[in-house]
XYZ file of C-alpha atoms in Angstrom:
682
model
C 116.013 73.273 184.688
C 116.271 76.057 187.266
C 119.442 77.311 185.566
C 120.790 77.413 182.013
C 124.151 76.922 180.380
C 125.408 77.589 176.878
C 123.547 75.615 174.209
C 120.421 74.723 176.218
C 116.811 75.414 175.204
C 114.104 75.736 177.865
C 111.412 73.189 176.917
C 108.633 75.261 178.505
C 109.131 77.981 175.872
C 110.507 75.838 173.003
C 108.964 75.570 169.518
C 108.930 72.014 168.132
C 108.160 71.685 164.406
C 108.416 68.901 161.797
C 110.375 69.682 158.619
C 109.969 66.472 156.571
C 109.727 62.727 157.063
C 112.941 62.403 159.141
C 113.877 65.971 160.151
C 112.480 68.167 162.920
C 113.434 71.507 164.503
C 113.596 72.740 168.113
C 114.121 76.483 168.698
C 113.620 79.088 171.382
C 112.546 81.861 169.043
C 115.782 82.674 167.204
C 118.667 82.708 169.687
C 119.128 78.931 169.618
C 117.897 76.457 166.966
C 118.586 72.727 166.605
C 117.995 70.856 163.326
C 117.714 67.155 164.172
C 117.522 64.138 161.894
C 116.156 60.762 162.937
C 116.955 57.430 161.255
C 113.326 56.918 160.155
C 109.899 58.555 160.232
C 108.842 56.299 163.134
C 111.923 57.265 165.121
C 111.310 60.955 164.380
C 107.709 60.667 165.615
C 108.850 58.954 168.832
C 111.218 61.858 169.526
C 108.647 64.549 168.703
C 106.022 62.841 170.922
C 108.503 62.496 173.797
C 109.547 66.147 173.473
C 105.926 67.392 173.327
C 105.112 65.389 176.469
C 108.200 66.784 178.186
C 107.210 70.301 177.086
C 103.693 69.852 178.486
C 105.207 68.648 181.772
C 107.627 71.627 181.843
C 104.776 74.101 181.209
C 102.683 72.473 183.936
C 105.630 72.601 186.387
C 106.172 76.282 185.548
C 102.500 77.056 186.203
C 102.413 75.054 189.417
C 105.736 76.402 190.726
C 104.018 79.459 192.221
C 101.625 77.241 194.187
C 103.651 74.163 194.906
C 107.060 75.802 195.520
C 110.367 74.248 194.558
C 111.090 70.652 195.438
C 114.754 71.472 195.952
C 114.085 73.971 198.734
C 115.430 72.583 201.977
C 113.066 71.506 204.756
C 114.423 74.210 207.062
C 113.722 76.933 204.508
C 110.215 75.537 203.917
C 109.435 75.482 207.637
C 110.711 79.020 208.075
C 108.655 80.243 205.118
C 105.503 78.453 206.349
C 105.920 79.946 209.833
C 106.253 83.446 208.388
C 103.185 83.000 206.185
C 101.241 81.531 209.127
C 102.053 84.582 211.273
C 101.074 86.920 208.447
C 97.784 85.023 207.980
C 96.947 85.252 211.672
C 97.647 89.004 211.681
C 95.399 89.513 208.664
C 92.677 87.446 210.363
C 92.990 89.709 213.427
C 92.624 92.730 211.173
C 89.604 91.111 209.497
C 87.967 90.542 212.919
C 88.637 94.154 213.802
C 87.061 95.135 210.477
C 83.873 93.185 211.286
C 83.703 94.782 214.725
C 84.291 98.254 213.275
C 81.558 97.636 210.666
C 79.129 96.360 213.336
C 79.793 99.183 215.782
C 79.843 101.734 212.962
C 76.412 100.629 211.759
C 75.034 100.831 215.299
C 76.593 104.284 215.721
C 75.066 105.513 212.486
C 71.642 104.096 213.454
C 71.821 105.916 216.781
C 72.822 109.142 215.071
C 69.935 108.770 212.551
C 67.481 108.321 215.441
C 68.894 111.458 217.060
C 68.359 113.361 213.814
C 64.667 112.282 213.756
C 64.069 113.762 217.194
C 62.888 117.360 217.510
C 66.027 119.089 218.670
C 67.286 122.657 218.331
C 68.764 123.378 214.840
C 72.306 123.693 216.275
C 72.146 120.159 217.710
C 70.882 118.715 214.400
C 73.817 120.210 212.497
C 76.250 118.834 215.041
C 74.728 115.323 214.812
C 74.947 115.398 210.975
C 78.652 116.323 211.226
C 79.357 113.439 213.616
C 77.440 111.050 211.332
C 79.553 112.047 208.319
C 82.773 111.551 210.289
C 81.657 108.089 211.425
C 80.948 107.129 207.807
C 84.390 108.353 206.707
C 86.061 106.417 209.540
C 84.242 103.225 208.492
C 85.260 103.638 204.821
C 88.898 104.259 205.799
C 88.962 101.201 208.075
C 87.577 99.000 205.285
C 90.219 100.313 202.876
C 92.994 99.528 205.366
C 91.734 95.978 205.900
C 91.485 95.396 202.133
C 95.045 96.687 201.612
C 96.322 94.303 204.297
C 94.509 91.396 202.629
C 96.069 92.310 199.249
C 99.515 92.413 200.866
C 98.943 88.974 202.344
C 97.950 87.541 198.969
C 101.037 89.067 197.343
C 103.276 87.671 200.097
C 101.784 84.207 199.579
C 102.121 84.485 195.782
C 105.681 85.794 195.590
C 107.234 84.358 198.765
C 107.761 80.958 197.156
C 109.153 82.563 194.010
C 111.715 84.483 196.048
C 112.617 81.360 197.991
C 113.045 79.453 194.747
C 115.277 82.187 193.279
C 117.417 82.183 196.417
C 117.796 78.413 196.298
C 118.775 78.578 192.624
C 121.495 81.119 193.472
C 122.775 78.822 196.218
C 122.768 75.832 193.862
C 124.595 77.824 191.201
C 127.278 78.873 193.678
C 127.762 75.261 194.782
C 128.047 74.190 191.126
C 130.634 76.906 190.444
C 132.681 75.840 193.475
C 132.549 72.198 192.347
C 133.563 73.217 188.809
C 136.488 75.263 190.127
C 137.552 72.357 192.310
C 137.457 69.964 189.330
C 139.461 72.413 187.206
C 142.029 72.662 189.985
C 142.273 68.847 190.132
C 142.686 68.621 186.349
C 145.340 71.317 186.420
C 147.090 69.467 189.225
C 147.085 66.193 187.237
C 148.522 68.024 184.204
C 151.251 69.532 186.375
C 152.167 66.142 187.807
C 152.177 64.559 184.362
C 154.377 67.332 183.002
C 156.703 67.399 185.990
C 158.476 64.276 184.789
C 159.955 66.266 181.906
C 160.586 69.682 183.450
C 161.769 71.552 186.536
C 159.779 71.919 189.739
C 158.930 75.555 190.515
C 160.560 75.410 193.943
C 162.279 72.484 195.586
C 163.238 72.272 199.203
C 166.909 72.571 200.088
C 168.724 69.357 199.660
C 166.399 67.773 197.101
C 168.567 68.730 194.162
C 171.697 66.749 193.589
C 174.065 69.642 193.004
C 175.422 71.671 195.878
C 176.274 74.463 193.460
C 172.628 75.050 192.494
C 170.441 74.125 195.433
C 167.265 75.748 194.229
C 167.478 75.578 190.451
C 167.998 71.962 189.400
C 168.571 71.482 185.721
C 166.120 69.506 183.633
C 166.310 65.820 184.407
C 167.946 66.382 187.815
C 164.772 65.607 189.743
C 164.573 62.259 191.460
C 161.405 60.165 191.727
C 161.629 60.572 195.462
C 161.283 64.348 195.129
C 158.032 63.949 193.179
C 156.693 61.323 195.558
C 157.251 63.589 198.536
C 154.942 66.225 197.090
C 151.573 65.723 198.715
C 148.474 66.994 196.940
C 145.066 67.607 198.436
C 141.550 68.132 197.109
C 140.262 71.611 197.816
C 137.356 71.047 200.264
C 139.204 68.687 202.586
C 140.731 69.681 205.924
C 144.461 69.652 205.347
C 147.704 71.125 206.609
C 148.894 73.789 204.199
C 151.821 72.444 202.166
C 155.019 74.031 203.433
C 153.219 76.876 205.200
C 151.148 74.727 207.493
C 154.148 72.588 207.600
C 155.967 70.148 209.721
C 155.182 68.177 212.802
C 156.944 69.247 215.935
C 159.901 66.922 216.077
C 161.398 65.372 219.133
C 164.957 66.094 218.086
C 167.013 68.337 220.331
C 169.117 71.227 219.197
C 172.014 72.251 221.426
C 170.594 69.951 224.074
C 167.345 71.941 224.365
C 163.972 70.393 223.528
C 161.903 72.190 220.906
C 158.877 71.886 223.224
C 160.323 73.898 226.121
C 158.062 76.469 227.745
C 158.483 79.664 225.800
C 156.850 81.682 228.570
C 159.825 80.870 230.775
C 162.221 81.387 227.877
C 160.689 84.776 227.070
C 161.204 86.039 230.630
C 164.923 85.375 230.410
C 165.283 86.327 226.773
C 165.144 90.115 227.145
C 168.881 90.483 227.015
C 171.552 92.363 225.170
C 171.166 90.615 221.819
C 174.204 92.414 220.445
C 176.370 89.924 222.335
C 174.800 86.767 221.009
C 172.168 86.353 218.319
C 169.672 83.545 218.545
C 170.025 80.814 215.954
C 166.655 79.098 216.272
C 163.002 79.656 217.143
C 160.353 77.140 218.324
C 159.456 74.622 215.651
C 156.315 75.270 213.672
C 153.382 73.188 214.998
C 151.395 71.002 212.622
C 147.929 72.574 212.781
C 145.434 71.659 210.069
C 143.274 74.305 208.409
C 140.574 74.250 205.733
C 142.363 76.635 203.377
C 139.746 76.475 200.622
C 136.862 77.273 202.994
C 138.517 80.641 203.705
C 140.040 81.486 200.341
C 136.988 80.698 198.168
C 135.224 83.777 199.594
C 138.198 86.047 198.927
C 138.524 85.833 195.116
C 139.085 89.289 193.654
C 139.434 90.988 197.048
C 142.242 93.113 198.458
C 144.281 90.819 200.718
C 144.858 93.434 203.434
C 141.071 93.670 203.955
C 140.535 89.936 204.427
C 140.530 88.744 208.071
C 143.021 85.863 208.101
C 143.898 83.530 210.988
C 147.531 83.351 212.105
C 147.695 79.866 210.525
C 148.566 81.648 207.262
C 151.252 83.802 208.877
C 154.873 83.581 209.851
C 155.904 85.097 213.217
C 157.272 88.321 211.690
C 155.559 91.564 210.751
C 155.707 93.287 207.379
C 158.075 95.844 208.945
C 160.501 93.057 209.822
C 160.204 91.585 206.320
C 161.042 95.035 204.934
C 164.125 95.169 207.181
C 165.252 91.828 205.699
C 166.153 93.757 202.540
C 169.344 94.649 204.451
C 170.496 91.025 204.792
C 173.129 91.586 202.097
C 174.076 95.121 203.240
C 177.722 94.362 202.449
C 176.845 94.835 198.741
C 176.109 98.501 199.476
C 179.307 98.716 201.562
C 181.294 97.485 198.555
C 179.357 99.819 196.240
C 180.264 102.788 198.457
C 183.970 101.984 197.929
C 183.673 101.892 194.103
C 185.263 104.770 192.226
C 183.382 104.049 188.989
C 179.658 104.882 189.072
C 178.973 102.102 186.527
C 180.656 99.486 188.754
C 178.764 100.910 191.722
C 175.517 100.458 189.776
C 176.334 96.753 189.301
C 176.497 96.243 193.084
C 173.296 98.255 193.620
C 171.593 95.999 191.041
C 172.866 92.892 192.852
C 171.551 94.318 196.145
C 168.153 94.872 194.499
C 168.005 91.226 193.369
C 169.270 89.889 196.713
C 166.207 91.229 198.551
C 164.109 88.518 196.821
C 166.344 85.582 197.808
C 164.554 85.104 201.151
C 161.160 84.690 199.422
C 161.803 81.462 197.512
C 160.480 79.162 200.272
C 158.671 81.783 202.384
C 155.073 81.123 201.317
C 153.528 82.339 204.611
C 152.387 85.945 204.902
C 153.821 88.354 207.478
C 151.570 90.045 210.054
C 149.933 93.272 208.865
C 151.431 95.975 211.123
C 149.114 98.085 213.254
C 149.011 101.827 212.585
C 151.917 103.396 214.488
C 153.776 100.072 214.883
C 157.565 100.394 214.553
C 160.577 98.115 214.180
C 164.202 99.006 214.793
C 167.336 97.039 213.961
C 170.482 98.471 215.512
C 173.554 96.781 214.012
C 175.810 99.821 214.204
C 178.563 98.018 216.148
C 178.520 94.707 214.250
C 177.656 95.765 210.685
C 177.830 99.549 210.687
C 174.129 100.306 210.042
C 170.890 100.856 211.888
C 167.378 100.744 210.515
C 163.911 102.009 211.495
C 160.481 101.146 210.042
C 157.084 102.612 210.916
C 153.571 101.788 209.709
C 152.461 105.233 208.488
C 149.055 104.314 207.005
C 146.554 101.518 207.546
C 144.209 101.833 204.529
C 145.975 101.609 202.182
C 148.670 99.840 204.242
C 151.980 101.679 203.899
C 155.304 101.351 205.716
C 158.206 103.799 205.744
C 161.781 102.538 206.148
C 165.035 104.406 206.774
C 168.504 102.883 207.169
C 171.816 104.713 207.708
C 175.277 103.185 207.489
C 178.572 104.575 208.743
C 180.085 102.849 205.684
C 178.792 105.675 203.483
C 175.209 105.002 202.343
C 171.571 105.723 203.219
C 168.618 103.597 202.119
C 165.008 104.774 202.409
C 161.699 103.599 201.025
C 157.956 103.842 201.479
C 156.165 100.705 200.325
C 152.419 100.303 199.849
C 151.387 96.685 199.342
C 148.427 95.959 197.072
C 147.401 92.367 196.511
C 144.672 90.450 194.725
C 143.594 86.844 195.120
C 142.757 85.433 191.680
C 141.644 81.910 192.569
C 144.670 79.751 191.736
C 147.283 82.403 192.484
C 147.870 85.496 194.584
C 149.473 88.637 193.115
C 151.357 91.015 195.415
C 152.246 94.401 193.908
C 154.532 96.639 196.029
C 154.089 100.317 195.128
C 156.605 103.009 196.033
C 160.138 104.079 195.228
C 163.338 102.917 196.940
C 166.139 105.470 197.294
C 169.819 104.724 197.904
C 172.247 107.632 198.359
C 176.050 107.272 198.637
C 177.543 109.985 200.813
C 181.021 110.467 199.290
C 180.028 110.561 195.602
C 176.509 111.953 196.029
C 175.176 109.296 193.633
C 171.411 108.956 194.158
C 169.769 105.738 192.887
C 166.038 104.959 192.705
C 164.086 101.842 191.708
C 160.767 100.057 192.291
C 159.983 96.451 193.215
C 158.535 93.777 190.872
C 155.323 91.763 191.242
C 155.407 88.669 193.462
C 153.047 85.795 192.649
C 152.124 82.896 194.959
C 150.953 79.919 192.882
C 148.900 76.786 193.687
C 146.700 78.431 196.306
C 143.928 75.819 195.873
C 145.829 72.552 195.452
C 149.417 71.465 195.057
C 152.677 72.723 196.482
C 152.745 76.472 197.059
C 155.530 78.232 195.187
C 156.582 81.821 194.592
C 157.677 83.607 191.436
C 158.904 87.136 190.716
C 158.240 88.794 187.374
C 158.616 92.184 185.738
C 161.300 94.788 185.123
C 163.280 97.017 187.457
C 164.830 100.234 186.195
C 167.611 101.551 188.452
C 168.545 105.156 187.685
C 171.519 107.158 188.942
C 169.992 110.653 189.049
C 173.402 112.348 189.347
C 175.170 110.770 186.344
C 172.248 109.471 184.260
C 173.574 105.882 184.320
C 170.876 103.251 184.149
C 170.404 99.517 184.741
C 167.480 97.464 183.393
C 166.846 94.194 185.259
C 164.420 91.645 183.797
C 162.879 89.004 186.073
C 161.824 86.193 183.741
C 158.509 84.593 184.827
C 158.585 80.829 185.315
C 157.205 78.736 182.441
C 156.636 74.981 182.314
C 157.477 75.026 178.631
C 160.743 76.966 178.829
C 164.095 75.185 178.781
C 165.671 78.224 180.445
C 166.899 78.147 184.044
C 164.160 78.869 186.599
C 163.965 82.263 188.364
C 166.335 83.835 185.849
C 167.346 87.509 186.019
C 169.171 89.375 183.255
C 170.370 92.956 183.230
C 172.345 95.602 181.382
C 174.245 98.528 182.870
C 174.487 101.447 180.501
C 175.755 105.025 180.483
C 173.524 108.051 179.690
C 174.083 107.562 175.929
C 172.650 104.027 176.130
C 175.976 102.240 175.582
C 176.068 98.950 177.520
C 179.153 98.524 179.726
C 178.191 95.521 181.898
C 175.856 92.559 181.412
C 174.301 90.932 184.489
C 173.120 87.329 184.660
C 171.889 85.110 187.457
C 168.852 84.005 189.434
C 167.013 85.921 192.137
C 167.270 83.003 194.579
C 170.919 82.008 194.144
C 173.523 84.413 192.716
C 174.280 87.262 190.310
C 177.281 87.488 187.968
C 178.627 90.508 186.132
C 180.310 90.441 182.687
C 182.214 93.372 181.233
C 181.065 94.120 177.696
C 184.098 94.548 175.417
C 183.408 97.548 173.219
C 184.219 96.747 169.623
C 182.918 97.818 166.240
C 181.657 95.460 163.591
C 181.273 96.100 159.856
C 177.843 97.615 160.399
C 178.990 99.868 163.228
C 177.114 97.906 165.871
C 178.698 97.019 169.184
C 180.115 93.512 169.294
C 179.098 91.270 172.182
C 181.878 89.356 174.001
C 182.599 85.820 172.897
C 182.055 82.966 175.379
C 185.679 82.674 176.571
C 186.039 86.458 176.812
C 182.855 86.651 178.848
C 184.058 83.955 181.249
C 187.374 85.772 181.705
C 185.597 88.989 182.722
C 183.002 87.304 184.961
C 182.729 88.684 188.490
C 180.526 87.111 191.150
C 178.597 90.041 192.632
C 176.376 88.169 195.071
C 175.696 84.631 196.277
C 172.907 83.624 198.621
C 173.825 82.569 202.163
C 172.834 78.981 202.993
C 169.750 78.524 205.163
C 170.287 77.550 208.819
C 170.029 73.922 209.884
C 166.405 72.756 210.309
C 165.153 75.905 208.525
C 162.270 73.876 207.064
C 160.882 73.527 210.614
C 161.336 77.264 211.319
C 159.344 78.845 208.460
C 162.449 78.758 206.201
C 163.866 81.771 208.052
C 167.350 82.996 207.171
C 169.947 83.647 209.885
C 168.935 87.323 209.962
C 165.200 86.539 210.069
C 165.685 84.250 213.091
C 167.067 87.189 215.082
C 164.514 89.835 214.104
C 161.790 88.941 216.616
C 164.175 88.159 219.487
C 163.155 90.224 222.552
C 165.434 93.212 222.999
C 165.492 95.651 225.908
C 165.208 99.383 225.367
C 163.143 99.296 222.186
C 160.031 101.472 221.763
C 156.732 100.136 223.234
C 155.369 100.167 219.655
C 158.123 97.810 218.412
C 156.956 94.640 216.615
C 158.892 92.545 219.146
C 156.282 93.532 221.776
C 153.295 92.550 219.623
C 151.476 89.883 221.706
C 149.707 87.888 218.951
C 152.955 87.574 216.999
C 154.816 86.438 220.133
C 152.123 83.850 220.972
C 152.269 82.512 217.423
C 156.064 82.210 217.558
C 155.650 80.273 220.808
C 153.280 77.819 219.081
C 150.112 78.978 220.907
C 148.094 79.667 217.770
C 144.580 79.583 219.264
C 145.547 82.244 221.804
C 147.324 84.181 219.037
C 144.130 84.229 216.941
C 142.108 85.557 219.889
C 144.762 88.188 220.614
C 144.893 89.179 216.934
C 141.131 89.812 216.957
C 141.483 91.943 220.113
C 144.231 94.093 218.572
C 142.313 94.555 215.316
C 139.162 95.555 217.218
C 141.195 98.034 219.289
C 142.589 99.523 216.090
C 139.077 99.766 214.576
C 137.794 101.630 217.651
C 140.734 104.071 217.472
C 139.998 104.738 213.796
C 136.285 105.307 214.491
C 137.183 107.693 217.315
C 139.439 109.711 214.979
C 136.713 109.776 212.305
C 134.148 110.978 214.864
C 136.515 113.735 216.043
C 137.108 114.806 212.434
C 133.332 114.888 211.766
C 132.732 116.976 214.914
C 135.506 119.377 213.972
C 134.002 119.782 210.477
C 130.569 120.527 211.921
C 131.918 122.979 214.510
C 134.339 124.580 212.063
C 137.252 123.985 214.439
C 140.703 122.870 213.203
C 141.421 119.134 213.330
C 144.833 117.469 213.150
C 144.653 114.188 211.184
C 146.783 111.199 212.195
C 150.500 111.810 211.709
C 153.302 109.242 212.017
C 155.630 109.749 214.957
C 159.056 109.381 213.340
C 158.358 110.100 209.653
C 156.810 113.075 207.866
C 155.311 113.383 204.398
C 157.344 115.474 201.971
C 157.650 115.960 198.241
C 160.779 114.209 197.016
C 162.940 116.645 194.989
C 164.241 113.839 192.737
C 161.089 111.858 191.870
C 158.545 114.629 192.658
C 156.532 112.022 194.596
C 154.975 112.556 198.019
C 156.627 110.128 200.431
C 157.232 109.676 204.155
C 160.817 110.595 205.078
C 162.528 110.042 208.437
C 162.450 113.290 210.418
C 164.787 112.163 213.212
C 164.419 111.823 216.957
C 164.004 108.061 217.369
C 167.545 107.127 218.366
C 167.760 110.163 220.662
C 164.532 109.047 222.402
C 165.941 105.535 222.726
C 169.128 106.880 224.320
C 167.055 108.834 226.870
C 164.460 106.011 227.123
C 161.785 108.676 226.666
C 158.853 107.009 224.879
C 156.163 109.399 226.168
C 155.043 110.277 222.613
C 154.436 106.647 221.619
C 150.765 105.607 221.286
C 149.332 102.580 223.127
C 148.666 100.178 220.245
C 149.220 96.774 221.873
C-alpha cells in the first residue's frame, strides 16, 4: 500500500515466524505485532506460504518502483515527466558531444604546442608555449569535469523523478480519501440528525411551520409535523446544489402591490433616489435561485480566517457588515424606555433586553454580509421619525474592524468598535465578535459596557443551515456598580429545554439579585422581580411560581417578519430599508457600493465581476500605502499611516482599551454637501 492507517503492517518489511503447529506471528519490528491462530497445521502453512509470497511480491514491487514508476500515476503526469526527462537527456547528449569535440580539439592543440616546443626557438618563446600548453590542459580537465557533473545530475533526475512523482500522487490520493471520508461522516451525521429529529426540536424552523402563533420559532417537543420534516431537503456534499435557505427560493411570478418581482431594477434605481424619510420601502427584488457547489469552495477553507477567503456573492446577502451593525438599533425603543427609568436596576433590565434583541434578526439570516472596503461608511438618519441617527465606518481592513456611533435625542448614546474573527471548522462556522459596546444615558450619567457572544453557523456541509448563539454577556454599570449576567444556552439535541434560551440576573454591587430575566434570543425577554426574603439558613428565598407570574414584565418581543420575507433573505422591516438609495449621503456610503447593488438587483454574475474589481482596487491602494511607508522609512522622512475620516483612536477612560471614537464632522459635511475629504473607494 502507498499509504498506511492504524493497525496495518507493511508486508515488504514484515517478519513472519512460526510459533507452533497452529500459531504464527507477523510483526514490523516491535511497533505492531499480530499473533494469529489457524484451525490446523495445514491451514497455518497455507497462510504462511501465501504471506511469504505476498511479501516477496511487495519487496519486488518496492525494488522495481524506482525503475517502473507507480501504476497509479495518471497518463498526463507520465507524459509530462517523460517529456521533461527526454529534454534533459537531449541536453546532456549535446553536452557530451561538446565534450568529445573539446577533447578532440584539445588533443590537437596540445600536439601542435608540443611540436612548437620541439622547434629551436628563443627561450622566451619556449616558456610562453609551455604556459599556453598548461592552460589548455587545465581547460580540458575542467570541461570533462563539467560534462561528468551534468551526466550525474541526469542520472539523479532519472532515479528520483519517478519517486517524487509517486510521492505527489500518494498525497493527492490521500487528500481524495480524506475528502471522501469527511463526506461519508457528514452523511452519517445527517442520517442521525434525521433519525433523531422525530423526537426533538428542529434547530430553526421557518416562520409558519410551527403550530403556535405565540412561539413561531421555538416549537415545543412534539409540535413538529411530518410535513415540516419532509420539506427539509438534504444534499450530498460534492453535488451542485442550491444552498438551503441561503441559496434559496425560485423567483416567483406572484405580484406584490401590482408590481412584478422581475421588473427592471436599473429603471427602478434611477427613480429610487428619493427622500426615503417620507416613505420606506417594504420589499426588495426576490432572491434568484442560482446553484453553487458549496463544498467545492468550503473544503479548501477549513481552519482559515473567513475574512481572508475570497467568496462569491452567492454566499452573501445584499447588505454590508456596517448595515448589519446598524440593525442593532432595530429595537431602539428599549433604550428610550431605559432612559426614562428612575431606578438604575430597572434601567439595566431594559439594556439587557436591548442586548438580546440584537440577535433576533440572525435566526434565519444564514447568508453573510459584504465585507466593507476600507473607508466605507453607512449612515442612518432617523432623527425625525425615531429620534436617533447612526454612523458606521470601516476603520481597518486586516483585521477587519468597524466603528459605530449612534446618538438619540431621547437621552442616550451608543458606540462600539467591533472586530470580527471567524474560523471555518468543517461542519460549522464560528464567528467571534471582539470589542466593547458602550451605552451612556445623558440624564443619569449611567455608563454601561458589554461584549457580544459567539455565533455559530451549523450544517455547512450538508443539511439545513441553522444559527446558534452561545456564551455569557456581562453588562456593567460603571457609575453604580450594578451588573447583569446573561447566559445564552447553546442548542443541544438531547436537552428538553426550550431552544435558544437566555437567562439572566440583575444584581446590585453587593451581589444581591433584584431581577431575574428569562426568554429566548429570537422571540422575547421577560423580567421577574425577585422577592427578597430570608430563610432559616439566611439565604435569599426565590419567588414561588404564582408570585413570579404576578411580577412578570414583558421587556421585549420580536417584531414579525414582513410578508414574503423568505424570498427576501429573511430581512426585517428595518433591513429592507437599509440599502434603499438615498440622496445626500457620502460617496463612501454602502448604498453606493456597485457589487452590492447589482446583487440586490439579481445580477449576480456582474456582481461577482464587480466585487473582484473593487477588491483588486483596494489591494492596489494598500500596496501603494505600503510602498510609501517603505520609502519614508528608507529616506527617514515622516509618514502618516492610514487614518479613518470620521473616527479617531483613543484610550477609553472606562475600559482602558484603545478604540475608535466618533470625532464629529460627518453631519456638518452632509448639511453642506462637502464630501471633498472622502476617498474614492468604489
